[in-house]
Short mmCIF file of C-alpha atoms and ligand atoms in Angstrom, two decimals:
data_model
loop_
_atom_site.label_atom_id
_atom_site.label_comp_id
_atom_site.label_asym_id
_atom_site.label_seq_id
_atom_site.Cartn_x
_atom_site.Cartn_y
_atom_site.Cartn_z
CA MET A 143 37.37 24.92 -17.49
CA THR A 144 35.24 22.19 -19.28
CA GLU A 145 32.25 23.28 -20.93
CA PRO A 146 29.31 22.89 -18.90
CA VAL A 147 27.14 19.85 -20.46
CA CYS A 148 23.76 21.49 -20.17
CA SER A 149 22.37 24.73 -18.83
CA ILE A 150 21.33 25.71 -15.43
CA GLU A 151 17.50 26.03 -17.20
CA GLU A 152 18.00 22.56 -18.38
CA VAL A 153 18.72 21.21 -15.07
CA ILE A 154 15.73 22.35 -13.68
CA ALA A 155 13.45 21.59 -16.08
CA GLY A 156 13.97 18.26 -15.58
CA PHE A 157 13.06 18.52 -11.42
CA PRO A 158 9.60 16.80 -10.73
CA ILE A 159 9.06 19.93 -8.23
CA PRO A 160 8.59 23.41 -8.71
CA VAL A 161 11.79 25.16 -9.12
CA ILE A 162 12.43 29.06 -9.25
CA LEU A 163 15.48 30.92 -10.48
CA VAL A 164 16.35 34.57 -9.43
CA ASP A 165 19.06 36.56 -9.93
CA LYS A 166 20.43 38.92 -6.86
CA SER A 167 18.01 41.64 -7.25
CA MET A 168 15.29 38.74 -6.40
CA MET A 169 13.83 39.06 -9.96
CA ILE A 170 12.74 35.69 -11.57
CA ILE A 171 15.11 34.80 -14.34
CA SER A 172 13.61 31.13 -14.93
CA THR A 173 11.34 28.25 -13.86
CA ASN A 174 10.43 24.89 -14.76
CA SER A 175 6.98 24.01 -15.94
CA GLU A 176 6.18 22.56 -12.40
CA ALA A 177 6.55 26.00 -11.11
CA THR A 178 4.34 27.58 -13.76
CA LYS A 179 1.86 24.72 -13.02
CA TYR A 180 1.84 25.42 -9.02
CA PHE A 181 1.52 28.92 -9.32
CA ASN A 182 -0.76 29.00 -12.36
CA SER A 183 1.01 31.75 -14.34
CA PRO A 184 4.37 32.67 -15.86
CA LEU A 185 6.27 34.21 -13.42
CA VAL A 186 9.69 35.24 -15.31
CA GLY A 187 10.32 39.07 -15.33
CA ASN A 188 8.28 39.18 -11.91
CA SER A 189 9.74 39.92 -8.25
CA LEU A 190 9.81 36.68 -6.10
CA TYR A 191 8.48 39.27 -3.25
CA LEU A 192 5.40 39.21 -5.10
CA LEU A 193 5.08 35.28 -4.11
CA PHE A 194 6.40 35.08 -0.87
CA ARG A 195 6.47 38.22 1.68
CA GLN A 196 6.98 36.11 4.70
CA PRO A 197 9.96 37.14 7.25
CA ASP A 198 11.52 33.65 7.18
CA VAL A 199 11.88 33.95 3.68
CA LEU A 200 13.31 37.18 3.32
CA LYS A 201 15.72 36.00 6.14
CA CYS A 202 16.71 32.91 4.41
CA ILE A 203 17.15 34.81 1.18
CA LYS A 204 19.42 37.35 2.35
CA GLU A 205 21.55 34.75 4.69
CA SER A 206 21.72 32.27 1.47
CA LEU A 207 23.24 34.90 -0.88
CA SER A 208 25.65 36.49 1.34
CA GLU A 209 27.13 33.30 3.53
CA ARG A 210 26.59 30.99 0.10
CA GLU A 211 24.76 28.41 1.92
CA VAL A 212 21.69 26.20 1.61
CA LYS A 213 18.80 27.77 3.88
CA ILE A 214 15.63 25.95 4.02
CA ALA A 215 12.28 27.90 4.93
CA ASN A 216 9.08 26.14 6.40
CA ILE A 217 5.75 28.19 5.18
CA ILE A 218 2.28 27.69 5.07
CA GLU A 219 0.57 29.51 2.67
CA THR A 220 -2.71 29.33 1.25
CA ARG A 221 -3.13 29.00 -2.54
CA ASN A 222 -6.31 28.33 -4.71
CA GLU A 223 -8.21 28.20 -0.97
CA ILE A 224 -6.07 25.25 0.19
CA GLU A 225 -3.98 25.57 2.73
CA LYS A 226 -0.41 24.19 1.86
CA ASN A 227 2.70 23.44 4.11
CA LEU A 228 5.55 24.04 2.27
CA THR A 229 9.26 23.76 2.38
CA LEU A 230 11.56 26.22 0.70
CA MET A 231 15.22 25.20 -0.19
CA PHE A 232 17.43 28.54 -0.78
CA ASN A 233 20.22 26.88 -2.98
CA PRO A 234 23.19 29.70 -4.29
CA VAL A 235 24.85 29.10 -7.50
CA ASP A 236 27.71 31.10 -8.76
CA LEU A 237 27.71 31.28 -12.48
CA ASN A 238 30.73 32.85 -13.68
CA SER A 239 31.84 34.69 -10.83
CA GLN A 240 30.31 36.05 -7.63
CA GLU A 241 29.16 38.77 -9.66
CA GLU A 242 26.54 36.26 -11.32
CA ARG A 243 25.34 34.81 -8.15
CA VAL A 244 21.78 33.10 -8.56
CA LEU A 245 19.67 31.67 -6.12
CA VAL A 246 17.76 28.06 -6.79
CA ILE A 247 14.74 28.00 -5.04
CA SER A 248 12.78 24.64 -4.98
CA LEU A 249 9.51 24.12 -3.36
CA ILE A 250 8.39 20.68 -1.66
CA ASP A 251 4.64 20.51 -0.80
CA GLU A 252 4.42 18.68 2.25
CA SER A 253 0.75 18.38 2.39
CA ILE A 254 1.58 15.54 0.36
CA ARG A 255 3.66 13.70 3.34
CA GLY A 256 0.56 15.24 5.19
CA SER A 257 -1.75 12.86 3.49
CA ALA A 258 0.40 9.56 4.35
CA GLU A 259 0.33 11.08 8.05
CA GLN A 260 -3.26 10.98 7.64
CA MET A 261 -3.28 7.44 6.82
CA ARG A 262 -1.12 6.11 9.48
CA ARG A 263 -3.65 7.93 11.38
CA ASP A 264 -6.55 5.99 9.67
CA PHE A 265 -4.74 2.68 10.19
CA VAL A 266 -4.48 3.11 13.87
CA ALA A 267 -8.17 4.34 14.29
CA ASN A 268 -9.26 1.28 12.29
CA VAL A 269 -6.96 -1.23 14.19
CA SER A 270 -8.46 0.30 17.55
CA HIS A 271 -11.88 -0.07 16.29
CA GLU A 272 -11.51 -3.23 15.16
CA LEU A 273 -9.56 -4.84 18.41
CA LYS A 274 -12.35 -2.75 20.59
CA THR A 275 -15.92 -4.78 19.03
CA PRO A 276 -14.87 -7.81 19.91
CA LEU A 277 -13.36 -6.69 23.27
CA THR A 278 -16.65 -4.82 24.03
CA SER A 279 -18.25 -7.88 23.00
CA LEU A 280 -16.06 -10.22 25.68
CA TYR A 281 -16.68 -7.45 28.46
CA GLY A 282 -20.35 -7.75 27.87
CA PHE A 283 -20.68 -11.60 28.41
CA ILE A 284 -18.17 -11.75 31.18
CA GLU A 285 -20.78 -9.77 33.28
CA THR A 286 -23.79 -11.24 31.91
CA LEU A 287 -21.98 -14.84 33.04
CA LYS A 288 -21.11 -12.89 36.59
CA ASN A 289 -24.63 -11.97 37.10
CA ASP A 290 -26.96 -14.59 36.17
CA SER A 291 -26.14 -16.84 33.96
CA TRP A 292 -23.71 -19.12 36.34
CA ASP A 293 -26.92 -21.40 36.88
CA ASP A 294 -28.23 -21.90 33.66
CA PRO A 295 -25.58 -24.43 31.67
CA GLN A 296 -27.01 -23.88 28.46
CA ALA A 297 -26.85 -20.34 28.22
CA ARG A 298 -23.33 -20.69 29.97
CA ILE A 299 -22.22 -22.85 26.91
CA LYS A 300 -23.78 -20.46 24.28
CA PHE A 301 -22.02 -17.37 25.60
CA LEU A 302 -18.89 -19.30 25.97
CA GLU A 303 -18.98 -19.87 22.54
CA ILE A 304 -19.35 -16.73 21.50
CA MET A 305 -16.76 -15.76 23.81
CA GLU A 306 -14.48 -18.06 22.11
CA ASN A 307 -15.26 -16.68 18.80
CA GLU A 308 -14.49 -13.34 19.76
CA ALA A 309 -11.38 -14.23 21.08
CA PHE A 310 -10.20 -16.28 17.71
CA ARG A 311 -11.18 -13.03 16.04
CA MET A 312 -8.81 -10.68 17.96
CA ASN A 313 -6.07 -13.21 17.63
CA ARG A 314 -7.06 -13.35 13.95
CA LEU A 315 -6.41 -10.04 13.68
CA VAL A 316 -3.37 -9.42 15.78
CA ARG A 317 -1.78 -12.28 13.56
CA ASP A 318 -2.53 -10.70 10.76
CA LEU A 319 -1.07 -7.15 11.51
CA LEU A 320 1.60 -8.69 12.95
CA SER A 321 2.32 -10.41 9.28
CA LEU A 322 1.69 -7.42 7.75
CA SER A 323 4.02 -5.46 9.67
CA LYS A 324 6.96 -8.13 8.96
CA VAL A 325 6.14 -8.07 5.71
CA GLU A 326 6.23 -4.18 5.12
CA VAL A 327 9.89 -4.42 7.14
CA ASN A 328 11.32 -6.51 4.76
CA GLU A 329 9.58 -5.72 1.24
CA THR A 330 13.15 -3.95 -0.18
CA THR A 331 14.98 -6.63 0.68
CA GLU A 332 15.26 -8.81 -2.28
CA PRO A 333 14.30 -12.72 -1.75
CA SER A 334 17.72 -14.76 -2.22
CA ARG A 335 16.17 -18.22 -2.47
CA GLU A 336 15.07 -20.34 -5.25
CA VAL A 337 11.70 -21.76 -4.60
CA ASN A 338 9.67 -24.35 -6.82
CA LEU A 339 6.16 -23.37 -7.64
CA SER A 340 4.82 -26.90 -7.19
CA ASP A 341 5.67 -27.28 -3.95
CA VAL A 342 4.11 -23.88 -2.89
CA LEU A 343 0.86 -24.94 -3.92
CA ASP A 344 0.80 -28.11 -2.81
CA ILE A 345 1.16 -26.62 1.00
CA ALA A 346 -1.03 -24.11 0.10
CA LYS A 347 -3.72 -26.59 -0.98
CA ASN A 348 -2.98 -28.78 1.79
CA ALA A 349 -3.63 -25.81 4.26
CA MET A 350 -6.92 -25.28 2.85
CA ARG A 351 -8.24 -28.83 3.81
CA PRO A 352 -10.01 -27.99 6.92
CA LEU A 353 -11.71 -24.94 4.78
CA THR A 354 -12.50 -27.09 1.69
CA GLN A 355 -13.98 -29.84 3.97
CA LYS A 356 -16.18 -27.38 5.73
CA TYR A 357 -17.51 -25.83 2.52
CA GLU A 358 -17.24 -29.31 0.79
CA THR A 359 -15.04 -27.26 -1.81
CA ARG A 360 -12.51 -28.67 -4.49
CA ILE A 361 -9.39 -27.30 -5.74
CA LEU A 362 -8.47 -27.92 -9.08
CA ILE A 363 -4.96 -27.05 -10.27
CA SER A 364 -4.14 -27.07 -13.95
CA GLY A 365 -1.26 -26.00 -15.88
CA LEU A 366 1.37 -26.77 -13.33
CA ASN A 367 4.94 -27.39 -14.57
CA SER A 368 7.52 -28.75 -12.13
CA ASN A 369 10.16 -26.26 -13.72
CA PHE A 370 8.33 -23.25 -12.37
CA ALA A 371 10.76 -21.87 -10.52
CA ILE A 372 11.15 -18.72 -8.71
CA ARG A 373 13.43 -16.13 -6.76
CA GLY A 374 11.40 -16.04 -3.60
CA ASP A 375 10.64 -16.66 0.27
CA LYS A 376 8.65 -19.81 0.62
CA ASP A 377 6.58 -19.05 3.59
CA GLN A 378 5.30 -15.75 2.05
CA LEU A 379 4.69 -17.23 -1.39
CA ILE A 380 2.78 -19.82 0.77
CA GLN A 381 0.81 -16.78 2.35
CA VAL A 382 0.14 -15.67 -0.71
CA PHE A 383 -1.94 -18.35 -1.94
CA ASN A 384 -3.42 -19.57 1.39
CA ASN A 385 -5.08 -15.92 1.32
CA LEU A 386 -6.13 -16.13 -2.01
CA LEU A 387 -7.70 -19.64 -1.90
CA GLU A 388 -9.25 -18.84 1.57
CA ASN A 389 -10.89 -15.97 -0.12
CA ALA A 390 -12.22 -18.05 -3.13
CA ILE A 391 -13.40 -20.82 -0.84
CA LYS A 392 -15.36 -18.49 1.77
CA TYR A 393 -16.56 -16.04 -0.68
CA GLY A 394 -17.39 -18.84 -3.33
CA PRO A 395 -20.63 -21.11 -3.02
CA ALA A 396 -20.50 -23.89 -0.94
CA LYS A 397 -19.91 -27.56 -2.82
CA GLY A 398 -18.34 -25.61 -5.56
CA ASN A 399 -14.84 -25.53 -7.62
CA VAL A 400 -12.00 -23.27 -6.99
CA GLU A 401 -9.85 -23.33 -10.05
CA LEU A 402 -6.14 -22.41 -9.96
CA ASN A 403 -4.51 -22.60 -13.46
CA CYS A 404 -0.93 -21.73 -14.01
CA GLU A 405 0.78 -20.57 -17.41
CA LEU A 406 3.43 -19.15 -18.75
CA VAL A 407 3.31 -15.66 -19.70
CA LYS A 408 5.59 -12.46 -21.42
CA GLU A 409 5.26 -9.22 -19.76
CA ASN A 410 5.48 -6.60 -22.42
CA TYR A 411 7.80 -4.31 -20.46
CA LEU A 412 10.46 -7.36 -19.66
CA ALA A 413 10.20 -9.19 -23.21
CA ASN A 414 13.31 -11.33 -22.31
CA GLN A 415 11.82 -12.53 -18.76
CA ASP A 416 9.28 -15.30 -18.48
CA HIS A 417 6.57 -15.04 -15.90
CA VAL A 418 4.29 -17.04 -14.74
CA LYS A 419 0.62 -16.44 -14.14
CA ILE A 420 -1.43 -18.21 -11.44
CA ASP A 421 -5.11 -17.57 -12.08
CA ILE A 422 -7.35 -18.50 -8.59
CA ARG A 423 -10.81 -18.41 -9.99
CA ASP A 424 -13.97 -18.94 -8.12
CA TYR A 425 -17.72 -18.91 -9.23
CA GLY A 426 -18.96 -16.92 -6.26
CA ASN A 427 -21.01 -13.89 -6.24
CA GLY A 428 -18.46 -11.92 -7.84
CA PHE A 429 -18.40 -8.12 -6.69
CA ASP A 430 -18.65 -4.92 -8.87
CA PRO A 431 -15.10 -4.13 -10.29
CA ILE A 432 -15.42 -0.52 -9.55
CA HIS A 433 -13.93 -2.23 -6.09
CA ILE A 434 -10.90 -3.65 -7.65
CA PRO A 435 -8.42 -0.45 -7.27
CA ARG A 436 -9.51 -0.50 -3.24
CA LEU A 437 -8.85 -3.98 -2.74
CA THR A 438 -5.97 -4.32 -1.47
CA GLU A 439 -6.12 -1.44 0.75
CA ARG A 440 -5.96 -2.29 4.49
CA PHE A 441 -9.05 -3.10 6.04
CA TYR A 442 -11.14 -2.46 2.73
CA ARG A 443 -14.11 -4.87 2.59
CA ILE A 444 -16.84 -4.95 -0.06
CA ASP A 445 -19.26 -6.55 2.46
CA LYS A 446 -18.15 -5.91 6.20
CA HIS A 447 -20.92 -8.32 7.83
CA ARG A 448 -20.02 -10.78 5.40
CA SER A 449 -15.94 -11.16 5.79
CA ARG A 450 -17.01 -10.90 9.55
CA GLU A 451 -19.27 -13.79 9.20
CA VAL A 452 -16.42 -16.10 7.28
CA GLY A 453 -14.03 -14.69 9.84
CA GLY A 454 -11.55 -12.19 7.54
CA THR A 455 -9.60 -9.84 8.81
CA GLY A 456 -9.67 -7.21 5.69
CA LEU A 457 -5.83 -7.85 5.80
CA GLY A 458 -5.50 -10.53 3.76
CA LEU A 459 -4.85 -8.86 0.16
CA ALA A 460 -2.77 -6.32 1.61
CA ILE A 461 -0.62 -8.85 2.76
CA VAL A 462 -0.51 -10.38 -0.58
CA LYS A 463 0.18 -7.43 -2.34
CA HIS A 464 3.08 -6.28 -0.23
CA ILE A 465 4.46 -10.07 -0.53
CA LEU A 466 3.95 -9.71 -4.37
CA ASN A 467 5.65 -6.36 -4.48
CA ARG A 468 8.87 -7.72 -2.67
CA HIS A 469 8.98 -10.67 -5.32
CA ARG A 470 8.67 -7.98 -8.07
CA GLY A 471 5.26 -9.34 -9.03
CA ARG A 472 1.58 -8.05 -9.02
CA LEU A 473 -1.91 -9.06 -8.67
CA GLU A 474 -4.78 -8.72 -11.10
CA ILE A 475 -7.96 -8.89 -10.17
CA SER A 476 -11.61 -9.48 -12.61
CA SER A 477 -14.75 -10.27 -11.39
CA ASP A 478 -18.17 -10.43 -12.83
CA ILE A 479 -21.63 -9.88 -10.83
CA GLY A 480 -23.03 -13.14 -10.12
CA LYS A 481 -20.60 -15.64 -11.94
CA GLY A 482 -17.43 -15.08 -9.90
CA SER A 483 -13.83 -13.50 -9.26
CA VAL A 484 -10.52 -14.00 -10.75
CA PHE A 485 -7.51 -13.14 -8.80
CA SER A 486 -4.26 -13.70 -10.82
CA VAL A 487 -0.97 -13.56 -9.28
CA ILE A 488 2.24 -12.97 -11.61
CA LEU A 489 5.69 -14.01 -10.81
CA PRO A 490 8.91 -13.50 -12.77
CA LEU A 491 10.74 -16.57 -13.08
CA LEU A 492 14.12 -18.03 -12.49
CA PRO A 493 15.87 -18.60 -16.10
CA GLN A 494 16.19 -22.12 -17.06
CA ASN A 495 19.77 -23.41 -17.79
N1 LIG B 6 -12.86 -14.26 -4.18
C1 LIG B 6 -13.42 -13.24 -3.91
N2 LIG B 6 -14.59 -12.67 -4.26
C2 LIG B 6 -15.39 -11.89 -3.69
N3 LIG B 6 -15.27 -10.96 -3.05
C3 LIG B 6 -14.02 -11.31 -2.44
C4 LIG B 6 -13.11 -12.47 -2.62
N4 LIG B 6 -11.82 -11.97 -2.51
C5 LIG B 6 -11.83 -10.95 -2.08
N5 LIG B 6 -12.88 -10.36 -1.85
C6 LIG B 6 -13.25 -8.85 -1.25
O1 LIG B 6 -12.22 -8.41 -1.20
C7 LIG B 6 -11.91 -8.15 0.40
C8 LIG B 6 -10.88 -7.96 1.20
O2 LIG B 6 -10.27 -9.33 1.17
P1 LIG B 6 -9.31 -9.63 1.93
O3 LIG B 6 -8.23 -8.53 2.32
O4 LIG B 6 -8.88 -10.92 1.77
O5 LIG B 6 -9.92 -9.74 3.45
P2 LIG B 6 -11.44 -10.13 4.20
O6 LIG B 6 -10.47 -10.79 5.43
O7 LIG B 6 -12.27 -9.43 4.33
O8 LIG B 6 -11.34 -11.55 3.35
C9 LIG B 6 -13.01 -9.09 1.23
O9 LIG B 6 -13.72 -8.66 2.33
C10 LIG B 6 -14.34 -9.33 0.23
O10 LIG B 6 -15.22 -8.36 0.35
MG1 LIG B 7 -9.42 -12.66 3.03
#
């Protein structure tokens, strides 16, 4: 038999979850630092039964040792006054002979997965709320029109305009929700096409024409080099710049400038790959940087009223984040109250031949 490259203790030390090693008599013979952290005490030399006494656990231990099979127990326990939902895995290992059979117990805290479930529930609640608000308003106006406004042409026109706006709002929300789910589905598939950044920015700028006319904003592009090529999904990259330019125009001042500057940058952790950084700067009111870490969360809006007023859904930056993840890029945000904001997109460039 070849010599083992490392001991079982060294192996469990590398695990990112609590792992406990017990002998046949259930005496704890070794633990990793995650286990010491979780139980908040050194455990070696104590009996495992001091930690777990649940009948399910005892049954798994017995069966795992006698049948030499991996067994799993799900338990709920309260530790430091917090209820935890744990999955325990019992893995019997024969060290040299059956006489030296030990049990490797690993512990997975399912409460962490629970918070993902909570996020999903919050998302569904948010979507329902966002859809219900315009729907309630639509019902209200339909009732009013049915009852008494048919003969008043001016009121009728006004109500129909409001109804049209509410329907638009629902439509935008559904469109962004579909976009988000599509982007999430293919987030792990690497894009395969070569895309030229100038084309993307040109198309995105042109798509802003109705908005730039409405707000009398000018989009000024600088630093663009026709050699900037990216491995990407063209439509998705256009969507990134559409969303960021739309925000800069809508949250910037009317009749102002939105500046889009491109430059070549080196990322510290990837010294041999060139990246392009595209800054989108507006001279609007900006915001307290305290909001920055949460801005790409779905439905997170600094000023809900303002977002609604400009036709926002609260999903634009979440979509941007997912698309950039897919492209191995990232978003950097900085803002100064009263001065404006800069949203920077950093993307890896294809190597030049
Ligand atoms: N250029 C900007 N200036 C000021 N605030 C911004 C800017 N871009 C985004 N925000 C803030 O970030 C929030 C989230 O943006 P986004 O996801 O695009 O949603 P929305 O549909 O509300 O525009 C906005 O509601 C707004 O509060
Ligand atoms: Mg937006």
